[in-house]
Amino acid sequence: MRITLAQLDSGTDVGRNLDLIADYCARAAYEGSDLIVFPEYSTYEKSRVDRSFVDMAEPLDGPVASTLCATAARYGIAVVAGLLEAPGDGDGTKEPDRAFNTLVAIGPDGSLLASYRKIHLFDCQGFRESEYIRPAPEPLPVTFSCGGMTFGLMTCYDLRFPELARILADAGAEALLVCSSWVPGTAKTEQWATLAKARAIENGVYVAAVSQTPPVSIGYSMLVDPLGTVLHSLDTEPATATLDLSPDAVLAARDQFPTWRHHRLP
């Protein structure tokens, strides 16, 4: 199957961000891609998470998600993108002062295939994402199928938690989509690459790590194969890269290193 990594420079203009997403979808569809992957906070982003993130949140049947679904259907391509989801009455304690940092996976017909609420919130480097973002009430793995392969969803800081990647692989994921706005800092670019490669090697999966661009984030979106080789890496500018994934490569890597069979810890 064919995948497109879409490295964005999202800002606070939601209309502009949605237009950029549509332009990238058109480009990916022209290149024959089955799936295009956008970063965390694709539809609204700024250098610090603040009250505006809560104000911009909508339900998954709201205008932003509906526009993403219409874009996917218009170009006949599956879309994964990050948005701000407003809590609903079915979420236990309704918190009007915090939103969910959510990834949606949309099919080429415009249907919602899956949604994933970020589990691990970035309370590091002086940031307090949890002040305005609510973690998933139930930290469950989320996968979906597209183009004959199974994908697992992760968001940014989740990449530092290897147990989530393993749970997704155990749930059938052959590729991990790590949608991010990786905060810059000392050694952060090196950590981004090292962690993406480690998650691929540990689980015998592809890792498509897609990030926002500077100055908010670092860029350097990449596709890592199941043996840990970086097949392609973008620089720091907004850009796309379209590449092919093979289930056979996953099987071959797991045949060489059947860690899933040798694993003995609970």
CSV table of C-alpha atoms in Angstrom, one decimal:
chain,number,residue,atom,x,y,z
A,1,MET,CA,0.0,0.0,0.0
A,2,ARG,CA,1.1,3.6,-0.5
A,3,ILE,CA,1.3,6.2,2.2
A,4,THR,CA,2.0,9.9,2.2
A,5,LEU,CA,3.7,11.8,5.1
A,6,ALA,CA,2.3,15.3,5.2
A,7,GLN,CA,4.5,17.7,7.2
A,8,LEU,CA,2.5,20.9,8.0
A,9,ASP,CA,3.1,24.3,9.4
A,10,SER,CA,-0.4,24.6,11.0
A,11,GLY,CA,-1.3,27.8,12.8
A,12,THR,CA,-4.3,29.4,14.5
A,13,ASP,CA,-6.3,30.0,11.2
A,14,VAL,CA,-8.4,26.9,11.0
A,15,GLY,CA,-9.7,27.7,7.5
A,16,ARG,CA,-6.1,28.0,6.2
A,17,ASN,CA,-5.1,24.7,7.9
A,18,LEU,CA,-8.1,22.9,6.4
A,19,ASP,CA,-7.2,24.3,2.9
A,20,LEU,CA,-3.6,23.1,3.3
A,21,ILE,CA,-4.9,19.7,4.3
A,22,ALA,CA,-7.1,19.6,1.2
A,23,ASP,CA,-4.2,20.7,-1.1
A,24,TYR,CA,-1.9,17.9,0.4
A,25,CYS,CA,-4.7,15.4,-0.1
A,26,ALA,CA,-5.1,16.3,-3.7
A,27,ARG,CA,-1.3,15.9,-4.2
A,28,ALA,CA,-1.2,12.6,-2.5
A,29,ALA,CA,-4.2,11.2,-4.4
A,30,TYR,CA,-2.5,12.3,-7.7
A,31,GLU,CA,0.5,10.2,-6.6
A,32,GLY,CA,-1.7,7.2,-6.0
A,33,SER,CA,-1.5,7.2,-2.2
A,34,ASP,CA,-4.0,5.1,-0.2
A,35,LEU,CA,-3.4,7.0,3.0
A,36,ILE,CA,-2.1,10.5,4.0
A,37,VAL,CA,-0.9,11.2,7.6
A,38,PHE,CA,-0.9,14.6,9.1
A,39,PRO,CA,0.6,15.8,12.4
A,40,GLU,CA,-0.9,16.3,15.8
A,41,TYR,CA,-2.9,19.5,16.1
A,42,SER,CA,-3.3,19.7,12.3
A,43,THR,CA,-6.3,21.9,12.4
A,44,TYR,CA,-5.2,24.3,15.2
A,45,GLU,CA,-1.7,24.8,16.6
A,46,LYS,CA,0.5,27.4,18.3
A,47,SER,CA,3.7,27.4,20.4
A,48,ARG,CA,1.9,26.9,23.7
A,49,VAL,CA,-1.2,25.0,24.6
A,50,ASP,CA,-3.6,27.5,26.2
A,51,ARG,CA,-7.3,28.2,26.8
A,52,SER,CA,-7.8,28.8,23.0
A,53,PHE,CA,-7.3,25.1,22.4
A,54,VAL,CA,-10.4,24.4,24.6
A,55,ASP,CA,-12.4,27.1,22.9
A,56,MET,CA,-11.6,25.6,19.4
A,57,ALA,CA,-12.6,22.1,20.4
A,58,GLU,CA,-15.7,20.5,18.7
A,59,PRO,CA,-17.4,17.2,18.7
A,60,LEU,CA,-16.4,14.6,16.1
A,61,ASP,CA,-19.5,15.4,14.1
A,62,GLY,CA,-18.7,19.2,14.2
A,63,PRO,CA,-17.6,21.4,11.2
A,64,VAL,CA,-13.9,20.6,11.4
A,65,ALA,CA,-14.2,16.8,11.4
A,66,SER,CA,-16.9,17.0,8.8
A,67,THR,CA,-14.7,19.0,6.5
A,68,LEU,CA,-11.9,16.5,6.9
A,69,CYS,CA,-14.4,13.7,6.1
A,70,ALA,CA,-15.6,15.6,3.0
A,71,THR,CA,-12.0,16.2,1.9
A,72,ALA,CA,-11.2,12.5,2.2
A,73,ALA,CA,-14.2,11.6,0.1
A,74,ARG,CA,-13.5,14.2,-2.5
A,75,TYR,CA,-10.1,12.8,-3.2
A,76,GLY,CA,-10.8,9.2,-2.5
A,77,ILE,CA,-8.0,8.9,0.1
A,78,ALA,CA,-7.8,7.8,3.7
A,79,VAL,CA,-6.8,10.6,6.1
A,80,VAL,CA,-5.3,10.6,9.6
A,81,ALA,CA,-5.1,14.0,11.2
A,82,GLY,CA,-5.0,15.6,14.7
A,83,LEU,CA,-7.8,17.9,15.9
A,84,LEU,CA,-9.3,19.2,19.1
A,85,GLU,CA,-12.3,17.3,20.4
A,86,ALA,CA,-14.8,18.6,22.9
A,87,PRO,CA,-15.8,16.2,25.7
A,88,GLY,CA,-19.3,14.8,25.4
A,89,ASP,CA,-21.8,13.6,28.0
A,90,GLY,CA,-20.6,10.0,27.6
A,91,ASP,CA,-17.1,10.8,28.7
A,92,GLY,CA,-17.8,10.4,32.5
A,93,THR,CA,-17.0,13.7,34.1
A,94,LYS,CA,-17.5,16.4,31.6
A,95,GLU,CA,-14.7,19.0,31.8
A,96,PRO,CA,-15.5,22.3,30.0
A,97,ASP,CA,-12.0,23.6,30.7
A,98,ARG,CA,-10.2,20.8,29.0
A,99,ALA,CA,-10.4,19.3,25.5
A,100,PHE,CA,-9.1,16.0,24.0
A,101,ASN,CA,-6.1,15.9,21.7
A,102,THR,CA,-7.6,13.5,19.2
A,103,LEU,CA,-6.5,11.7,16.1
A,104,VAL,CA,-9.1,10.8,13.5
A,105,ALA,CA,-8.7,8.1,10.9
A,106,ILE,CA,-11.1,8.7,8.0
A,107,GLY,CA,-11.7,6.3,5.1
A,108,PRO,CA,-11.6,7.2,1.4
A,109,ASP,CA,-15.4,7.3,1.4
A,110,GLY,CA,-15.4,9.9,4.1
A,111,SER,CA,-16.5,7.6,6.9
A,112,LEU,CA,-14.8,7.7,10.4
A,113,LEU,CA,-12.7,4.6,10.8
A,114,ALA,CA,-11.3,5.3,14.2
A,115,SER,CA,-10.5,8.0,16.7
A,116,TYR,CA,-7.7,8.1,19.3
A,117,ARG,CA,-7.5,10.4,22.3
A,118,LYS,CA,-3.9,11.0,23.4
A,119,ILE,CA,-3.0,9.0,26.4
A,120,HIS,CA,0.3,10.5,27.6
A,121,LEU,CA,0.2,14.3,27.9
A,122,PHE,CA,3.3,16.5,27.5
A,123,ASP,CA,4.0,17.9,30.9
A,124,CYS,CA,7.7,18.4,30.2
A,125,GLN,CA,10.2,21.2,29.3
A,126,GLY,CA,8.1,23.8,31.1
A,127,PHE,CA,4.9,22.8,29.2
A,128,ARG,CA,1.7,21.8,30.9
A,129,GLU,CA,-0.4,20.2,28.2
A,130,SER,CA,-2.6,18.6,30.9
A,131,GLU,CA,-3.7,22.1,32.0
A,132,TYR,CA,-6.0,22.4,28.9
A,133,ILE,CA,-6.0,18.9,27.5
A,134,ARG,CA,-7.7,15.9,29.1
A,135,PRO,CA,-6.1,12.4,28.7
A,136,ALA,CA,-8.1,9.6,27.3
A,137,PRO,CA,-10.4,8.3,30.0
A,138,GLU,CA,-9.6,4.7,29.1
A,139,PRO,CA,-6.0,4.3,27.8
A,140,LEU,CA,-6.9,1.7,25.1
A,141,PRO,CA,-5.0,0.9,21.9
A,142,VAL,CA,-6.6,2.1,18.7
A,143,THR,CA,-6.0,0.4,15.3
A,144,PHE,CA,-7.7,0.6,11.9
A,145,SER,CA,-7.2,-1.1,8.5
A,146,CYS,CA,-6.4,0.5,5.2
A,147,GLY,CA,-5.0,-0.8,1.9
A,148,GLY,CA,-4.7,-4.3,3.3
A,149,MET,CA,-2.6,-3.3,6.3
A,150,THR,CA,-3.4,-2.6,10.0
A,151,PHE,CA,-2.2,0.7,11.5
A,152,GLY,CA,-1.8,1.8,15.1
A,153,LEU,CA,-2.3,5.3,16.3
A,154,MET,CA,0.1,7.2,18.6
A,155,THR,CA,0.4,10.9,19.4
A,156,CYS,CA,3.8,12.6,20.0
A,157,TYR,CA,4.8,12.0,23.6
A,158,ASP,CA,3.3,8.5,23.3
A,159,LEU,CA,6.5,7.7,21.4
A,160,ARG,CA,8.4,7.6,24.7
A,161,PHE,CA,6.3,4.8,26.0
A,162,PRO,CA,7.4,1.5,24.4
A,163,GLU,CA,4.6,-0.4,26.1
A,164,LEU,CA,2.0,1.4,24.0
A,165,ALA,CA,3.8,0.4,20.8
A,166,ARG,CA,4.0,-3.2,21.9
A,167,ILE,CA,0.3,-3.3,22.8
A,168,LEU,CA,-0.6,-1.9,19.3
A,169,ALA,CA,1.7,-4.5,17.6
A,170,ASP,CA,0.0,-7.2,19.7
A,171,ALA,CA,-3.3,-5.9,18.5
A,172,GLY,CA,-2.3,-6.5,14.9
A,173,ALA,CA,-0.6,-3.2,13.9
A,174,GLU,CA,1.9,-3.5,11.1
A,175,ALA,CA,2.7,0.2,11.1
A,176,LEU,CA,2.6,2.8,13.8
A,177,LEU,CA,1.4,6.3,12.8
A,178,VAL,CA,3.0,8.8,15.3
A,179,CYS,CA,1.4,12.1,14.7
A,180,SER,CA,3.3,14.8,16.5
A,181,SER,CA,4.2,18.4,17.2
A,182,TRP,CA,7.6,17.5,18.7
A,183,VAL,CA,8.7,20.4,20.9
A,184,PRO,CA,12.2,21.6,20.1
A,185,GLY,CA,15.0,21.5,22.6
A,186,THR,CA,18.5,20.1,23.4
A,187,ALA,CA,18.9,16.7,21.7
A,188,LYS,CA,15.2,16.6,20.8
A,189,THR,CA,15.8,15.9,17.1
A,190,GLU,CA,18.2,13.0,17.9
A,191,GLN,CA,15.7,11.6,20.4
A,192,TRP,CA,12.9,11.8,17.8
A,193,ALA,CA,14.8,9.7,15.3
A,194,THR,CA,16.2,7.3,17.9
A,195,LEU,CA,12.8,6.6,19.5
A,196,ALA,CA,11.1,6.1,16.1
A,197,LYS,CA,13.7,3.6,15.1
A,198,ALA,CA,13.6,1.8,18.4
A,199,ARG,CA,9.8,1.4,18.3
A,200,ALA,CA,10.1,-0.1,14.8
A,201,ILE,CA,12.9,-2.5,15.7
A,202,GLU,CA,11.3,-3.6,19.0
A,203,ASN,CA,8.0,-4.5,17.3
A,204,GLY,CA,8.9,-5.4,13.7
A,205,VAL,CA,6.7,-2.6,12.4
A,206,TYR,CA,6.9,0.4,10.1
A,207,VAL,CA,6.9,3.7,12.0
A,208,ALA,CA,5.6,6.8,10.1
A,209,ALA,CA,6.5,9.7,12.4
A,210,VAL,CA,5.0,12.9,11.1
A,211,SER,CA,5.6,16.3,12.8
A,212,GLN,CA,4.8,19.9,12.5
A,213,THR,CA,7.5,22.3,11.2
A,214,PRO,CA,9.6,24.9,13.1
A,215,PRO,CA,9.3,27.1,15.0
A,216,VAL,CA,6.5,25.3,16.9
A,217,SER,CA,8.0,21.9,16.2
A,218,ILE,CA,11.1,20.3,14.6
A,219,GLY,CA,10.0,18.9,11.3
A,220,TYR,CA,12.1,15.9,10.2
A,221,SER,CA,9.1,13.6,9.6
A,222,MET,CA,10.3,10.1,8.6
A,223,LEU,CA,9.3,6.6,7.6
A,224,VAL,CA,11.2,3.8,9.3
A,225,ASP,CA,11.1,0.2,8.1
A,226,PRO,CA,10.5,-2.8,10.4
A,227,LEU,CA,14.3,-3.3,10.8
A,228,GLY,CA,14.9,0.3,11.8
A,229,THR,CA,16.2,1.8,8.6
A,230,VAL,CA,15.0,5.3,7.8
A,231,LEU,CA,13.6,5.0,4.3
A,232,HIS,CA,12.9,8.7,4.0
A,233,SER,CA,13.2,11.8,6.1
A,234,LEU,CA,11.9,15.3,5.4
A,235,ASP,CA,13.8,18.5,6.4
A,236,THR,CA,12.2,21.4,8.3
A,237,GLU,CA,10.0,22.9,5.6
A,238,PRO,CA,6.3,22.0,4.9
A,239,ALA,CA,6.4,19.1,2.5
A,240,THR,CA,5.1,15.6,1.6
A,241,ALA,CA,6.7,12.3,0.9
A,242,THR,CA,4.9,9.3,-0.7
A,243,LEU,CA,6.3,5.8,-0.2
A,244,ASP,CA,5.2,2.2,-0.4
A,245,LEU,CA,4.7,-0.1,2.5
A,246,SER,CA,4.9,-3.9,2.2
A,247,PRO,CA,3.3,-6.4,4.6
A,248,ASP,CA,6.0,-8.8,3.5
A,249,ALA,CA,8.6,-6.6,5.0
A,250,VAL,CA,6.9,-6.8,8.3
A,251,LEU,CA,6.7,-10.6,8.1
A,252,ALA,CA,10.3,-10.8,7.1
A,253,ALA,CA,11.5,-8.7,10.0
A,254,ARG,CA,9.4,-10.7,12.5
A,255,ASP,CA,10.7,-13.9,11.0
A,256,GLN,CA,14.3,-12.8,11.6
A,257,PHE,CA,13.6,-11.4,15.1
A,258,PRO,CA,10.5,-13.1,16.6
A,259,THR,CA,10.6,-11.0,19.8
A,260,TRP,CA,6.8,-11.3,20.1
A,261,ARG,CA,7.3,-15.1,20.6
A,262,HIS,CA,10.3,-14.8,22.9
A,263,HIS,CA,8.7,-12.2,25.1
A,264,ARG,CA,8.3,-13.5,28.7
A,265,LEU,CA,7.5,-10.5,30.8
A,266,PRO,CA,3.9,-9.7,31.7
